mmCIF file of C-alpha atoms and ligand atoms in Angstrom:
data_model
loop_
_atom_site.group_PDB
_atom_site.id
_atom_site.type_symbol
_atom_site.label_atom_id
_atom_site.label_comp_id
_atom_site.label_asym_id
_atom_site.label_seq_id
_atom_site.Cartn_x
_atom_site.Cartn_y
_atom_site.Cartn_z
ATOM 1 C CA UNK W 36 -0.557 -4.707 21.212
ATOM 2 C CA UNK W 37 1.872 -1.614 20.630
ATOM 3 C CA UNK W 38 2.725 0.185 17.148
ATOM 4 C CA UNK W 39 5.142 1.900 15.761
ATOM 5 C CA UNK W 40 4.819 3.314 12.687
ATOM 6 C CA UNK W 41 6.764 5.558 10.216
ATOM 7 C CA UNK W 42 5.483 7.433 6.889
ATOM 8 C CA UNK W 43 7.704 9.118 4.265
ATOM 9 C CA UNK W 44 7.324 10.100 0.421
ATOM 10 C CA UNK W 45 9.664 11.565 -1.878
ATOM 11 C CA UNK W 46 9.361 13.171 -5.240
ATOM 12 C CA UNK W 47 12.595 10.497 -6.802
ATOM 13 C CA UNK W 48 14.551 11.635 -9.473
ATOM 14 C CA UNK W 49 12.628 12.182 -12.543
ATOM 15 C CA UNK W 50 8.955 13.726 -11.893
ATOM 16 C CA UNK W 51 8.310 17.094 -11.106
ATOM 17 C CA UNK W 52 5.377 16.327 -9.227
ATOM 18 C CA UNK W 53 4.211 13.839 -6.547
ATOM 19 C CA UNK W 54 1.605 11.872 -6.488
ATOM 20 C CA UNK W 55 1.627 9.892 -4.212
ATOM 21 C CA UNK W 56 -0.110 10.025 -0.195
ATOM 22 C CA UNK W 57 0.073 8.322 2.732
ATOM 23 C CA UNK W 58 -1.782 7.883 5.971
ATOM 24 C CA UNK W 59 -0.573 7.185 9.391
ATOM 25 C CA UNK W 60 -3.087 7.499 12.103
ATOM 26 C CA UNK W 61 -1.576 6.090 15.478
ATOM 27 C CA UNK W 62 -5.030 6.343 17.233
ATOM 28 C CA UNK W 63 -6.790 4.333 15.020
ATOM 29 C CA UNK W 64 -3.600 2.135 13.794
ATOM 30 C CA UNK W 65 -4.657 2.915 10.247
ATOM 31 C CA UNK W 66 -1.984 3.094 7.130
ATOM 32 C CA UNK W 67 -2.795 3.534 4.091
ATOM 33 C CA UNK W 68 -0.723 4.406 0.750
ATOM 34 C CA UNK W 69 -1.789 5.113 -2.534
ATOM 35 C CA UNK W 70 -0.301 6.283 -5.930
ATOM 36 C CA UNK W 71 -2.376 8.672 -8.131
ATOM 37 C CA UNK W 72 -2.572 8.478 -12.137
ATOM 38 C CA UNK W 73 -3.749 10.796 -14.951
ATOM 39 C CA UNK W 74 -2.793 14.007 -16.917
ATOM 40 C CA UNK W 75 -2.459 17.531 -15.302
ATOM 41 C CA UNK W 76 -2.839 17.199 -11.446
ATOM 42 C CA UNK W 77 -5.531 14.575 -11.577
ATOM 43 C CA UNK W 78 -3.054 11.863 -10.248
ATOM 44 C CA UNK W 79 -3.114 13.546 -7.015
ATOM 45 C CA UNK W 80 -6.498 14.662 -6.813
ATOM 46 C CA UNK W 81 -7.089 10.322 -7.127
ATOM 47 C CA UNK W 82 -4.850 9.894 -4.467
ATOM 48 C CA UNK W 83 -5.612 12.707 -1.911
ATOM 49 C CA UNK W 84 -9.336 11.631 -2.419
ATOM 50 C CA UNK W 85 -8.484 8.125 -1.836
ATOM 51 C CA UNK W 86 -6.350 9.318 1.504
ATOM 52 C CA UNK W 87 -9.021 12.083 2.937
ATOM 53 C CA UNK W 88 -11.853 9.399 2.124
ATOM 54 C CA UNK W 89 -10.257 6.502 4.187
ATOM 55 C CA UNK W 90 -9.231 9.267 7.052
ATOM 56 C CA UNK W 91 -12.994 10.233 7.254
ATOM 57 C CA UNK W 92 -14.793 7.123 7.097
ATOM 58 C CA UNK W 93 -12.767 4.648 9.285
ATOM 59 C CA UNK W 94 -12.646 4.984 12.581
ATOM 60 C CA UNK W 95 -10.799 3.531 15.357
ATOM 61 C CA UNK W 96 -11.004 0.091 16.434
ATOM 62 C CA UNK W 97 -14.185 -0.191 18.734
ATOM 63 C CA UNK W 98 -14.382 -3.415 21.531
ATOM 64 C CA UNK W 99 -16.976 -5.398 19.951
ATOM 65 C CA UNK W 100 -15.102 -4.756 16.691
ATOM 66 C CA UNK W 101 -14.164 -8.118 14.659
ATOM 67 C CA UNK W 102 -12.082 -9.132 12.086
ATOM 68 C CA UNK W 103 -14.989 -8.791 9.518
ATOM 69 C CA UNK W 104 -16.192 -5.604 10.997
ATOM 70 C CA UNK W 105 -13.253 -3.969 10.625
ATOM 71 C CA UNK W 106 -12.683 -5.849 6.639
ATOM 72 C CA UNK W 107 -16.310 -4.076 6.046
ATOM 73 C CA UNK W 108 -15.005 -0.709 6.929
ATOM 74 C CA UNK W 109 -12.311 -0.787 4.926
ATOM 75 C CA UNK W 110 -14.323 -1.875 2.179
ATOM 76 C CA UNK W 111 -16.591 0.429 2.496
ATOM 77 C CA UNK W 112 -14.215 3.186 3.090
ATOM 78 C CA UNK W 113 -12.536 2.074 -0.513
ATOM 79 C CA UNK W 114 -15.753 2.129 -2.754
ATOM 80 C CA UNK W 115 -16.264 5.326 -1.161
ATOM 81 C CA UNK W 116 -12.902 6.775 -2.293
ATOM 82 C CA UNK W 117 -13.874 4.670 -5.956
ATOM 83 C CA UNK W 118 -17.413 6.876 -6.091
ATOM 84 C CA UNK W 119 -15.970 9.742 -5.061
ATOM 85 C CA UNK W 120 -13.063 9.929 -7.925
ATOM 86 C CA UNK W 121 -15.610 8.616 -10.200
ATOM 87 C CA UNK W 122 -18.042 11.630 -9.926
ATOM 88 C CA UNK W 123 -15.346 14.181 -9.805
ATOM 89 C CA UNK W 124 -13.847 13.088 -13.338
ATOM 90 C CA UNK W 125 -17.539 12.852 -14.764
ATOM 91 C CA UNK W 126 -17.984 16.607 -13.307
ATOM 92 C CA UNK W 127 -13.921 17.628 -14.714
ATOM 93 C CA UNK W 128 -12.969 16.875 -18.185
ATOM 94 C CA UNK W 129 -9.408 17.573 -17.063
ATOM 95 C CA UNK W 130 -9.653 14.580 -14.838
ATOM 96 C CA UNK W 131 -11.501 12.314 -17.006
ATOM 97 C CA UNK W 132 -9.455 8.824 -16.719
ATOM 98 C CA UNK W 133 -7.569 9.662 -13.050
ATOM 99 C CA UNK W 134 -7.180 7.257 -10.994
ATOM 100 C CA UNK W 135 -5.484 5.523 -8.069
ATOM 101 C CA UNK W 136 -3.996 2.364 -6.127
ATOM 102 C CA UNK W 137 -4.874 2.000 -2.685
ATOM 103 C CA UNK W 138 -3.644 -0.182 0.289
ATOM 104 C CA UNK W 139 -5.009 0.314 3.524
ATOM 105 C CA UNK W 140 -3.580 -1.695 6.812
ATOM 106 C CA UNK W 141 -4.885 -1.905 10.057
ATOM 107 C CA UNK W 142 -5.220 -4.158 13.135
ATOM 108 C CA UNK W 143 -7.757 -5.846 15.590
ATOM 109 C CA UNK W 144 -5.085 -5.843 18.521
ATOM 110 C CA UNK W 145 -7.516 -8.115 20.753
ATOM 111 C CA UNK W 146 -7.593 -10.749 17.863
ATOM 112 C CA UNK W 147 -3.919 -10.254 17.308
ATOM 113 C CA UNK W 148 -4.784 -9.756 13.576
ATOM 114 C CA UNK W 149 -4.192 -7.616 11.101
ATOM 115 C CA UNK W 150 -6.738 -6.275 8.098
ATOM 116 C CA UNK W 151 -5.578 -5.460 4.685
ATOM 117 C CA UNK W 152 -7.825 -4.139 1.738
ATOM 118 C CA UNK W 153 -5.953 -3.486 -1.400
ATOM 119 C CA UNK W 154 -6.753 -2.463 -5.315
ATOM 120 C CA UNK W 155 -3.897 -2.107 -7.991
ATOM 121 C CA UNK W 156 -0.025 -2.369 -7.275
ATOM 122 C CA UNK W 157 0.791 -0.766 -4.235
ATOM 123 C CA UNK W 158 2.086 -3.390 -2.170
ATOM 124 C CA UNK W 159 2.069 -4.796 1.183
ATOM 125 C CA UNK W 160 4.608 -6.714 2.993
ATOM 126 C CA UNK W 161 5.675 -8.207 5.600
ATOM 127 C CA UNK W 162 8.926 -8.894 7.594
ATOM 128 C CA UNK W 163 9.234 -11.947 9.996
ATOM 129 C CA UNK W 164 12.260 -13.939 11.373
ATOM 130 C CA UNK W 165 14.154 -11.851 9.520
ATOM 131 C CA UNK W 166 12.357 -12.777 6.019
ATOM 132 C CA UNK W 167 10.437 -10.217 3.951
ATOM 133 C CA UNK W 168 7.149 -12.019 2.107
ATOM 134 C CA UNK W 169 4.662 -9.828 -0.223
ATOM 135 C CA UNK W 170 1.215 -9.799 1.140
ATOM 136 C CA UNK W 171 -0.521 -8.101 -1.354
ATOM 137 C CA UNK W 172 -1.230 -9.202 -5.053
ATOM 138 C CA UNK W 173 -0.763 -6.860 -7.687
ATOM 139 C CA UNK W 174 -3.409 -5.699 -9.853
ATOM 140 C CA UNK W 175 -1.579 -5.622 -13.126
ATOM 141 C CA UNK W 176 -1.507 -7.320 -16.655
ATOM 142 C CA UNK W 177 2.002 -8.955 -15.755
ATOM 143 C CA UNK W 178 1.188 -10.285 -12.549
ATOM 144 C CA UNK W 179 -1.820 -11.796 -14.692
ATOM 145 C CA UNK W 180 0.647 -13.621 -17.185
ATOM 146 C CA UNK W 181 2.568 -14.868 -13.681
ATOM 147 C CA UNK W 182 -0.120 -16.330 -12.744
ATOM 148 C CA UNK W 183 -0.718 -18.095 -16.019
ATOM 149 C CA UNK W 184 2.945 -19.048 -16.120
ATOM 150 C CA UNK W 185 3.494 -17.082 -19.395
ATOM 151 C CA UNK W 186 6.490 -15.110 -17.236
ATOM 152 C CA UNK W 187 8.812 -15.387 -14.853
ATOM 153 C CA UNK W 188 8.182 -12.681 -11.621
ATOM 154 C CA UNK W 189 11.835 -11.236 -12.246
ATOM 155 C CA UNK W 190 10.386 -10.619 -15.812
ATOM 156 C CA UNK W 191 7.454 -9.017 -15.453
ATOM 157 C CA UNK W 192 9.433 -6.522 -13.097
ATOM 158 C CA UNK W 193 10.932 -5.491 -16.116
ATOM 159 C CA UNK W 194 8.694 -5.735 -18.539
ATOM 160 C CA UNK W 195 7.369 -2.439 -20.304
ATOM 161 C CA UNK W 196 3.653 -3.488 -19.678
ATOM 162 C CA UNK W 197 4.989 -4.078 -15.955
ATOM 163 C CA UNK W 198 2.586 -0.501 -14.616
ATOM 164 C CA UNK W 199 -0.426 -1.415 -16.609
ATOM 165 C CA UNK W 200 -3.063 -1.518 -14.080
ATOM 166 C CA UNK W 201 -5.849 -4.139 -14.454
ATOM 167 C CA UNK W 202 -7.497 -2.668 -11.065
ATOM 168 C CA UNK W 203 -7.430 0.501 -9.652
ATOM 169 C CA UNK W 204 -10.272 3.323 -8.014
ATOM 170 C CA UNK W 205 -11.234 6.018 -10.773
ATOM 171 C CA UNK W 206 -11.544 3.130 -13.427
ATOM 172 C CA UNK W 207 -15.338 1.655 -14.132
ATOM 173 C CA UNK W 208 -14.676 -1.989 -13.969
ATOM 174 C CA UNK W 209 -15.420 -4.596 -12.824
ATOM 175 C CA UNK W 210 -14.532 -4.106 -9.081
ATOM 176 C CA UNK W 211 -12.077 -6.069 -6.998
ATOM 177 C CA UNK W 212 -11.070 -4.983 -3.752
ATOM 178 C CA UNK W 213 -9.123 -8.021 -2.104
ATOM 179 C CA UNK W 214 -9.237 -8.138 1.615
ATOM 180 C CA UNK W 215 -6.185 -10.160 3.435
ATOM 181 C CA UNK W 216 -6.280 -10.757 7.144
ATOM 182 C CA UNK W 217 -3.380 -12.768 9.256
ATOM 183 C CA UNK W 218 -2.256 -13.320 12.539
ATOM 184 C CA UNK W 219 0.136 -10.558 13.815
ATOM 185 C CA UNK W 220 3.608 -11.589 16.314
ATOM 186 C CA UNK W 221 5.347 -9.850 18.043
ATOM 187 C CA UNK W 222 8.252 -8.153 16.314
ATOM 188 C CA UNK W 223 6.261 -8.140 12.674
ATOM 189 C CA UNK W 224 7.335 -5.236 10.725
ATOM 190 C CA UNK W 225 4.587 -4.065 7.651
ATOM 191 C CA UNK W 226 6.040 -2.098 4.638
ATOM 192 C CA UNK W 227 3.466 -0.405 2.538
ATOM 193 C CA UNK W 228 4.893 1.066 -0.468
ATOM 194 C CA UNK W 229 3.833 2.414 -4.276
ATOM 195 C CA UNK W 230 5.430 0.573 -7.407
ATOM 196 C CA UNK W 231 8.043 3.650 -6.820
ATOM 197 C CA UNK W 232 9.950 1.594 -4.499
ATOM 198 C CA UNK W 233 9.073 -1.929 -5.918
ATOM 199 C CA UNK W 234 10.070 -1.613 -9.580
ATOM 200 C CA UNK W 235 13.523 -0.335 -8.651
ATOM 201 C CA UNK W 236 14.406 -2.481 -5.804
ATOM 202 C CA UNK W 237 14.206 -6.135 -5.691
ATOM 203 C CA UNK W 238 12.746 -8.209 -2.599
ATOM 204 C CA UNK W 239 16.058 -9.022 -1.376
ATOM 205 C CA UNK W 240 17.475 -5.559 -1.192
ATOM 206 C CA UNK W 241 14.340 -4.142 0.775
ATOM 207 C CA UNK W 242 14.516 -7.241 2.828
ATOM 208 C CA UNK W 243 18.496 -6.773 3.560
ATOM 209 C CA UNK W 244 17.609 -3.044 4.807
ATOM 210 C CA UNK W 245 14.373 -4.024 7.011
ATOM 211 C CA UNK W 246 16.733 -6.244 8.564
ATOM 212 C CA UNK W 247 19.317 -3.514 9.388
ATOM 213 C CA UNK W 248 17.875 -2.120 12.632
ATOM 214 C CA UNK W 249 14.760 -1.328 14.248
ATOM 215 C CA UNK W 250 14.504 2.368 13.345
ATOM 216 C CA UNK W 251 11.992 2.843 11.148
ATOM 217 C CA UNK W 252 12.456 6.125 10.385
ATOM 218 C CA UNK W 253 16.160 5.311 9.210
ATOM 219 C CA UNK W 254 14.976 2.592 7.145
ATOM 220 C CA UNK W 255 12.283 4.659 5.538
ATOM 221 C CA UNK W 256 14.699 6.703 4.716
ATOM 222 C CA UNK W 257 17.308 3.965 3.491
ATOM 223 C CA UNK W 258 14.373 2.450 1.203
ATOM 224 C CA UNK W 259 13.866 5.920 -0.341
ATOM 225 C CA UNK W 260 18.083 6.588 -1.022
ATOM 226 C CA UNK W 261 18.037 3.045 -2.684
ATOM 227 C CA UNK W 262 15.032 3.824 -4.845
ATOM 228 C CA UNK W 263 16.788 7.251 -5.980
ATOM 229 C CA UNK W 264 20.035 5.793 -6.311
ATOM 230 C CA UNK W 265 18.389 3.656 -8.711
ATOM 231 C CA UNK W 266 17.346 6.065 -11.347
ATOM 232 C CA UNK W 267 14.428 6.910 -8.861
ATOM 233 C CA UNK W 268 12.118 7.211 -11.949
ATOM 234 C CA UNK W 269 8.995 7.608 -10.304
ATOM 235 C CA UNK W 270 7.489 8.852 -6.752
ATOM 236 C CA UNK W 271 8.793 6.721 -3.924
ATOM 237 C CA UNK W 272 6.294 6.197 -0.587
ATOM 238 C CA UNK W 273 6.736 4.291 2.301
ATOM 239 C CA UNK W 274 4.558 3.482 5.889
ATOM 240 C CA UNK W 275 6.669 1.215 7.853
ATOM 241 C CA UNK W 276 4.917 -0.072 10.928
ATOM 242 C CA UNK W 277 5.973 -2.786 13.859
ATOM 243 C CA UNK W 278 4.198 -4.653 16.565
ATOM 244 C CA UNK W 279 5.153 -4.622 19.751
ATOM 245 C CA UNK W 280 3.958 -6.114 23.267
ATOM 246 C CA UNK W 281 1.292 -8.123 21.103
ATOM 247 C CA UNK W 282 0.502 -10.975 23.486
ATOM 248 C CA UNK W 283 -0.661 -8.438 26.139
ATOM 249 C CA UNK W 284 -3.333 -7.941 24.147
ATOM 250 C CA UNK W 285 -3.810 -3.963 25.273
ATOM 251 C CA UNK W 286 -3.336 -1.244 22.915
HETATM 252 CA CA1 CA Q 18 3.849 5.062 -9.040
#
């Protein structure tokens, strides 16, 4: 199995500052976004700590490695990243309360499969045959009342409680990490993104530029111009990745 990937985050319209990070480590084919919250700069001390934690603890993808090895590492890696934002806010009044999403993708290219280990709304999804399906579930209070068929998904896009977080790292709760694994084709495309993207556009428009061509970096880029043309109210981040040559089974 091949990968390409592309990573790109932009500041949007209407915050001065971004917090937001991405990772996108070809040797280990490791992604990961996530989207940092709380006053002053504590938003992106959540998210770089979330980042640099994931970047340190997981490795590559070793032979004997399965699916469940590599789930374990990325669960690990993520209560790591919770710990580690937890004991800097006890230690920094300023950054009591941070916090931060976090999605992390990768692959076991022998198994053909790919590993996903999620908290909050950052999403993941996925582009096949042409058709764009979300992966991940979001960790919020709408998505909740989805669920329980109080509202409709187009609804709780635009409802005001629509970033209210019932997960994230940073927050002492009741942890849930979900863990998603599924078989990876040939031609699969993965979008990681923050709520940036997801709040402005709806499935159909990222799915009509995914579709446009394979350059990821153009599409990256085309994701990011749609978010800011619309309003771009919040930080925008992107990790586009694509499988290639999967049924040789080599990396
Ligand atoms: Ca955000």
């Amino acid at each position: 199995m091949k990968l390409e990937a592309h990573g790109a985050t932009d500041v949007g319209r209407q915050r001065s500052r971004n917090e937001d990070q991405f990772l996108v480590s070809m040797e280990r084919s490791l992604f990961a976004v996530a989207d940092g919250m709380g006053g002053h700069a504590a938003g992106d001390v959540a998210s770089r700590t979330a980042i640099e934690t994931v970047d340190r603890l997981v490795g590559g993808v070793r032979p004997a490695d399965g699916v469940a090895e590599r789930a374990a590492e990325l669960i690990e890696a993520t209560r790591a990243a919770n710990s580690a934002i937890l004991q800097d806010a006890e230690r920094d009044p300023e950054r009591a309360g941070m916090g931060t999403t976090l999605t992390i993708f990768t692959v076991v290219p022998e198994l053909r499969t790919r590993v996903i280990a999620h908290v909050g709304d950052s999403r993941a999804y996925l582009l096949r045959d042409g058709v764009l399906k979300q992966l991940t579930t979001d960790h919020t209070w709408v998505q909740r009342q989805v669920e329980l068929g109080k509202l409709s998904p187009r609804r709780a896009r635009v409802h005001p409680y629509s970033s209210v977080l019932t997960h994230a790292l940073g927050v002492p709760d009741e942890e849930r990490i979900d863990t998603l694994m599924g078989e990876v084709r040939e031609g699969d495309v993965y979008l990681l993104c923050t709520d940036g993207l997801t709040t402005v556009l709806e499935d159909d428009t990222i799915e009509d530029v995914l579709r446009d061509g394979p350059d990821l970096q153009a599409n990256a880029r085309d994701l990011i111009d749609a978010a800011n043309h619309a309003g771009g109210p919040d930080n925008i981040t992107v990790v586009l990745i694509r499988a290639t040559d999967v049924e040789s089974g080599a990396r």
